[in-house]
Amino acid sequence: MSDQPILTQLEVGYRILTLNRPDKLNAFNEAMHEALRTALDDAEADLTCRALMITGAGRAFCAGQDLSDRVHAPGESVKLGEAQEKYYNPLVRRLRALPFPVVAAVNGVAAGAGANIALACDIVVACTSAKFIQSFARIGLVPDTGGSWTLPRLVGDARARGLALLAQDLTAEKAADWGLIWRCVADDALIYEARRICEHFANAPTQGLALIKRALNASSGNTLDQQLDLERELQFAAGLTPDYAEGVRAFMEKRKPKFTGRK
Ligand code: T3D
């Protein structure tokens, strides 16, 4: 297998990005951050790309920050925060803002920032043997990469506190029961299921889906009144897309719509 930290696979209408440092359970170092940024730039510049899948090579999805880059002597202090500013925070903002859906196919353990990168994706599908660990408290850190924002919103305050403070393993099955992720599927069905979802998105009204992302991204910071106004604006924009015209025509003609995803 290639030693590139991010592998890109081009499929019809979507791309698969694989985090590829399997010996380190796909933990992030700077090279992997840079490669992921480039891969996301390329996907966004490709007008035929209408969905993205992110998965991990080997037995893990991602073990978060590569801790071998953080070893320091007792008494020596390290000023953290730079990696959030430079890499993790822009990555979360980027995944949320991409104008097409991002599907995380969680193929094994997702720990620390690795768990929260998965949770920043639009759809999270995990296999039965995968687990999610807010491992930060195990090493004296704080959930980052959006975790302290995402967790209470997805699973409520009590469970968010348990996950963050106890830093215990959460099975994929329980993650799905709790509403942390979309679905848990059998190990051998994971890639099939993630591909099926991406293929669906590759034939979906992409501009409309991008507007749905904008509505949901804004929702938790808005009042109902603000959200109603935003929905009106986004609906106006959706109404101008060729896919909306096609959707209505196809419905009236009792046929399957043929969406182009174009503006
Ligand atoms: O800027 C900043 O630094 C702040 C940023 C913070 C963001 C974060 O993500 S902080 C959290 C960092 N991640 C962790 O604390 C998780 C560390 N890993 C683990 O706790 C465990 O590896 C797992 C629970 C994920 C999996 O356990 P297990 O028993 O299945 O595997 P293992 O034996 O621990 O790991 C296998 C190999 O991967 C091993 O290497 P070896 O011994 O075979 O040479 C292990 O050292 C390596 N590995 C796993 N995680 C990391 C890692 N190497 C470097 N960094 C890692 N995060």
Coordinates of C-alpha atoms and ligand atoms in Angstrom, one line a residue:
M1 CA 0.0 0.0 0.0
S2 CA 1.1 3.6 -0.7
D3 CA 2.9 5.5 2.1
Q4 CA 0.9 8.7 1.3
P5 CA -0.9 9.8 4.5
I6 CA -4.1 10.4 2.6
L7 CA -5.3 8.2 -0.2
T8 CA -7.9 9.5 -2.7
Q9 CA -10.1 7.2 -4.7
L10 CA -12.2 8.7 -7.5
E11 CA -15.6 7.1 -7.9
V12 CA -18.5 8.2 -10.2
G13 CA -19.9 11.3 -8.5
Y14 CA -17.9 11.0 -5.2
R15 CA -14.5 10.5 -3.7
I16 CA -13.2 8.2 -0.9
L17 CA -10.5 9.7 1.3
T18 CA -8.6 7.1 3.4
L19 CA -6.6 8.2 6.4
N20 CA -3.5 6.1 5.8
R21 CA -1.1 5.7 8.8
P22 CA -2.3 2.3 9.9
D23 CA 0.8 1.6 12.1
K24 CA -0.2 4.6 14.2
L25 CA -3.9 3.8 14.0
N26 CA -4.1 6.8 11.5
A27 CA -3.1 9.3 14.1
F28 CA -2.6 12.8 12.8
N29 CA 0.8 14.4 12.2
E30 CA 1.4 17.6 10.3
A31 CA 2.0 15.8 7.0
M32 CA -1.4 14.1 7.3
H33 CA -3.2 17.4 8.1
E34 CA -1.6 19.0 5.0
A35 CA -2.4 16.1 2.8
L36 CA -6.0 16.1 4.0
R37 CA -6.3 19.8 3.3
T38 CA -5.1 19.3 -0.2
A39 CA -7.4 16.3 -0.8
L40 CA -10.4 18.5 0.4
D41 CA -9.3 21.3 -1.9
D42 CA -9.2 18.9 -4.8
A43 CA -12.6 17.4 -4.0
E44 CA -14.2 20.9 -3.7
A45 CA -12.6 22.0 -7.0
D46 CA -14.0 19.0 -8.8
L47 CA -17.5 19.9 -10.0
T48 CA -18.4 16.2 -10.5
C49 CA -17.7 15.4 -6.9
R50 CA -21.1 15.4 -5.1
A51 CA -20.2 13.5 -1.9
L52 CA -17.2 12.4 0.1
M53 CA -16.4 9.3 2.2
I54 CA -13.8 9.4 4.9
T55 CA -12.5 6.1 6.3
G56 CA -9.3 4.7 7.8
A57 CA -6.7 2.2 6.6
G58 CA -6.2 -0.9 8.6
R59 CA -8.0 -1.7 11.9
A60 CA -8.7 1.9 13.1
F61 CA -10.5 5.0 11.9
C62 CA -8.2 7.5 13.6
A63 CA -6.5 7.7 17.0
G64 CA -6.5 11.5 17.0
Q65 CA -3.3 13.5 17.5
D66 CA 0.0 11.6 17.0
L67 CA 1.3 11.6 20.6
S68 CA 4.8 10.8 19.5
D69 CA 5.0 14.4 18.3
R70 CA 4.1 15.5 21.9
V71 CA 6.5 13.7 24.1
H72 CA 8.2 16.1 26.6
A73 CA 10.2 15.8 29.8
P74 CA 8.6 16.0 33.3
G75 CA 8.6 19.6 34.3
E76 CA 8.8 20.8 30.8
S77 CA 5.5 22.4 29.6
V78 CA 4.1 22.4 26.1
K79 CA 2.0 25.2 24.7
L80 CA -0.9 23.5 23.1
G81 CA -3.5 25.3 21.0
E82 CA -1.5 25.8 17.8
A83 CA -2.6 22.5 16.2
Q84 CA -6.3 23.5 16.9
E85 CA -5.8 26.9 15.4
K86 CA -3.9 25.7 12.4
Y87 CA -5.4 22.3 11.6
Y88 CA -8.2 20.8 13.7
N89 CA -10.5 23.8 13.9
P90 CA -10.3 24.7 10.2
L91 CA -10.9 21.0 9.4
V92 CA -14.1 20.9 11.4
R93 CA -15.3 24.2 9.9
R94 CA -14.4 22.9 6.4
L95 CA -16.2 19.5 6.8
R96 CA -19.3 21.4 7.9
A97 CA -19.1 24.0 5.1
L98 CA -18.3 21.6 2.2
P99 CA -21.1 22.0 -0.4
F100 CA -21.8 18.3 -0.5
P101 CA -22.4 15.6 2.2
V102 CA -19.5 14.0 3.9
V103 CA -19.9 10.4 5.1
A104 CA -17.6 9.0 7.8
A105 CA -17.2 5.2 7.4
V106 CA -15.8 4.4 10.9
N107 CA -14.1 1.1 10.4
G108 CA -12.5 0.7 13.9
V109 CA -11.5 2.7 16.9
A110 CA -12.1 6.5 16.7
A111 CA -10.3 8.2 19.6
G112 CA -9.7 11.8 20.6
A113 CA -9.7 14.2 17.7
G114 CA -10.3 11.1 15.5
A115 CA -13.7 10.6 17.1
N116 CA -14.6 14.2 16.8
I117 CA -13.6 14.4 13.1
A118 CA -16.0 11.5 12.5
L119 CA -18.7 13.4 14.4
A120 CA -18.1 16.5 12.3
C121 CA -19.1 14.6 9.2
D122 CA -22.7 14.8 8.0
I123 CA -23.5 11.1 8.2
V124 CA -21.6 8.7 10.4
V125 CA -21.8 5.0 9.7
A126 CA -19.8 2.7 11.9
C127 CA -19.2 -1.1 12.0
T128 CA -20.0 -3.2 15.0
S129 CA -16.4 -3.6 16.1
A130 CA -15.8 0.2 16.0
K131 CA -15.7 2.2 19.1
F132 CA -15.7 5.9 20.0
I133 CA -13.5 7.2 22.7
Q134 CA -13.2 10.7 24.0
S135 CA -9.8 9.7 25.2
F136 CA -8.6 13.3 26.1
A137 CA -9.2 12.9 29.8
R138 CA -7.0 9.8 29.8
I139 CA -4.0 12.0 29.1
G140 CA -5.1 15.2 30.9
L141 CA -6.6 17.0 27.9
V142 CA -9.9 18.5 27.0
P143 CA -12.2 17.3 24.2
D144 CA -11.4 19.4 21.1
T145 CA -12.1 19.3 17.4
G146 CA -15.7 20.3 18.2
G147 CA -16.3 17.5 20.7
S148 CA -17.4 19.7 23.6
W149 CA -19.9 21.3 21.2
T150 CA -21.1 18.2 19.4
L151 CA -21.5 15.8 22.2
P152 CA -24.1 17.6 24.4
R153 CA -26.1 18.4 21.3
L154 CA -26.1 14.8 20.0
V155 CA -26.5 12.8 23.2
G156 CA -27.5 15.4 25.9
D157 CA -25.6 16.8 28.8
A158 CA -25.6 13.7 31.1
R159 CA -24.1 11.4 28.5
A160 CA -21.8 14.0 27.2
R161 CA -20.3 14.5 30.6
G162 CA -20.0 10.8 31.1
L163 CA -18.2 10.3 27.8
A164 CA -15.9 13.3 28.3
L165 CA -15.0 12.9 32.0
L166 CA -14.8 9.1 32.2
A167 CA -13.3 8.7 28.7
Q168 CA -14.6 5.2 28.4
D169 CA -15.0 3.2 25.2
L170 CA -18.4 3.6 23.6
T171 CA -19.4 0.8 21.3
A172 CA -20.7 1.7 17.8
E173 CA -24.0 -0.1 18.7
K174 CA -24.5 2.1 21.7
A175 CA -23.4 5.2 19.8
A176 CA -26.2 4.5 17.3
D177 CA -28.7 3.8 20.2
W178 CA -27.8 7.1 21.8
G179 CA -28.1 9.1 18.5
L180 CA -24.4 9.9 18.3
I181 CA -24.2 8.4 14.9
W182 CA -26.5 7.6 12.0
R183 CA -26.1 3.8 11.9
C184 CA -24.1 0.8 13.1
V185 CA -23.8 -2.0 10.6
A186 CA -22.0 -5.4 10.5
D187 CA -18.2 -5.2 9.9
D188 CA -18.4 -6.7 6.4
A189 CA -21.3 -4.4 5.4
L190 CA -19.6 -1.1 6.3
I191 CA -18.0 -0.1 3.0
Y192 CA -21.0 -1.4 1.0
E193 CA -23.3 0.7 3.2
A194 CA -21.1 3.9 3.0
R195 CA -20.8 3.5 -0.8
R196 CA -24.5 3.0 -1.1
I197 CA -25.1 6.3 0.7
C198 CA -22.4 8.1 -1.4
E199 CA -24.0 6.8 -4.6
H200 CA -27.3 8.1 -3.4
F201 CA -25.8 11.5 -2.8
A202 CA -24.0 11.4 -6.2
N203 CA -27.4 11.4 -7.8
A204 CA -29.1 13.8 -5.4
P205 CA -29.9 17.5 -5.8
T206 CA -26.5 18.6 -4.5
Q207 CA -27.2 22.4 -4.4
G208 CA -30.3 21.7 -2.2
L209 CA -28.3 19.4 0.0
A210 CA -25.7 22.1 0.5
L211 CA -28.5 24.5 1.5
I212 CA -29.8 21.9 4.0
K213 CA -26.3 21.7 5.5
R214 CA -26.3 25.5 5.9
A215 CA -29.7 25.4 7.6
L216 CA -28.7 22.7 10.1
N217 CA -25.3 24.3 10.7
A218 CA -27.0 27.5 11.8
S219 CA -29.8 25.9 13.7
S220 CA -28.3 25.5 17.2
G221 CA -27.1 29.1 17.3
N222 CA -30.4 30.6 16.1
T223 CA -33.7 31.4 17.7
L224 CA -36.8 29.9 16.0
D225 CA -37.5 33.3 14.5
Q226 CA -34.0 33.6 13.0
Q227 CA -34.2 30.0 11.7
L228 CA -37.5 30.7 10.1
D229 CA -36.0 33.7 8.3
L230 CA -33.0 31.6 7.2
E231 CA -35.2 28.8 5.9
R232 CA -37.1 31.3 3.8
E233 CA -33.9 32.6 2.3
L234 CA -32.5 29.1 1.7
Q235 CA -35.8 28.0 0.2
F236 CA -35.6 31.0 -2.2
A237 CA -32.2 29.9 -3.3
A238 CA -33.3 26.2 -3.6
G239 CA -36.2 27.3 -5.8
L240 CA -33.8 28.8 -8.3
T241 CA -31.9 25.5 -8.9
P242 CA -32.5 23.3 -12.0
D243 CA -32.8 20.3 -9.7
Y244 CA -35.9 21.8 -8.0
A245 CA -37.5 22.3 -11.4
E246 CA -36.6 18.7 -12.4
G247 CA -37.8 17.3 -9.0
V248 CA -41.3 18.9 -9.5
R249 CA -41.5 17.9 -13.2
A250 CA -40.5 14.3 -12.4
F251 CA -43.1 14.1 -9.6
M252 CA -45.8 15.3 -11.9
E253 CA -44.7 13.0 -14.7
K254 CA -44.5 10.1 -12.2
R255 CA -40.9 9.3 -13.1
K256 CA -37.6 9.2 -11.2
P257 CA -35.9 12.6 -11.2
K258 CA -32.6 13.0 -13.0
F259 CA -30.7 15.5 -10.8
T260 CA -27.5 17.1 -12.2
G261 CA -26.4 18.9 -9.0
R262 CA -25.6 22.0 -11.0
K263 CA -26.4 25.6 -10.2
Ligands
T3D1 O1 -2.1 19.6 19.8 C1 -2.4 18.7 20.6 O2 -1.6 17.8 20.8 C2 -3.7 18.7 21.2 C3 -4.6 17.9 20.3 C4 -5.3 16.9 20.8 C5 -6.1 16.1 19.9 C6 -6.1 14.7 20.3 O3 -6.5 13.8 19.6 S1 -5.6 14.3 21.9 C7 -5.9 12.5 22.0 C8 -4.8 11.7 21.3 N1 -5.2 10.4 21.2 C9 -5.2 9.5 22.2 O4 -4.9 9.8 23.3 C10 -5.4 8.1 21.8 C11 -4.2 7.2 22.0 N2 -4.4 5.9 21.6 C12 -5.1 5.0 22.4 O5 -5.5 5.3 23.5 C13 -5.1 3.6 21.9 O6 -4.1 3.4 20.9 C14 -6.5 3.2 21.3 C15 -7.5 3.2 22.4 C16 -6.9 4.3 20.2 C17 -6.4 1.9 20.6 O7 -5.9 0.9 21.5 P1 -5.3 -0.5 21.0 O8 -5.0 -1.3 22.2 O9 -6.3 -1.1 20.1 O10 -4.0 -0.1 20.1 P2 -2.5 0.3 20.7 O11 -1.7 -0.9 20.9 O12 -2.7 1.2 21.8 O13 -2.0 1.1 19.4 C18 -1.5 0.4 18.3 C19 -0.3 1.2 17.8 O14 -0.7 2.6 17.4 C20 0.8 1.4 18.9 O15 2.0 1.5 18.4 P3 3.1 0.2 18.5 O16 3.2 -0.1 20.0 O17 2.4 -0.9 17.8 O18 4.3 0.7 17.9 C21 0.4 2.8 19.5 O19 1.5 3.5 20.1 C22 0.0 3.5 18.2 N3 -0.9 4.7 18.5 C23 -2.2 4.6 18.8 N4 -2.6 5.8 19.0 C24 -1.6 6.7 18.8 C25 -0.5 5.9 18.4 N5 0.7 6.5 18.2 C26 0.8 7.9 18.3 N6 -0.3 8.6 18.6 C27 -1.5 8.1 18.8 N7 -2.6 8.9 19.1

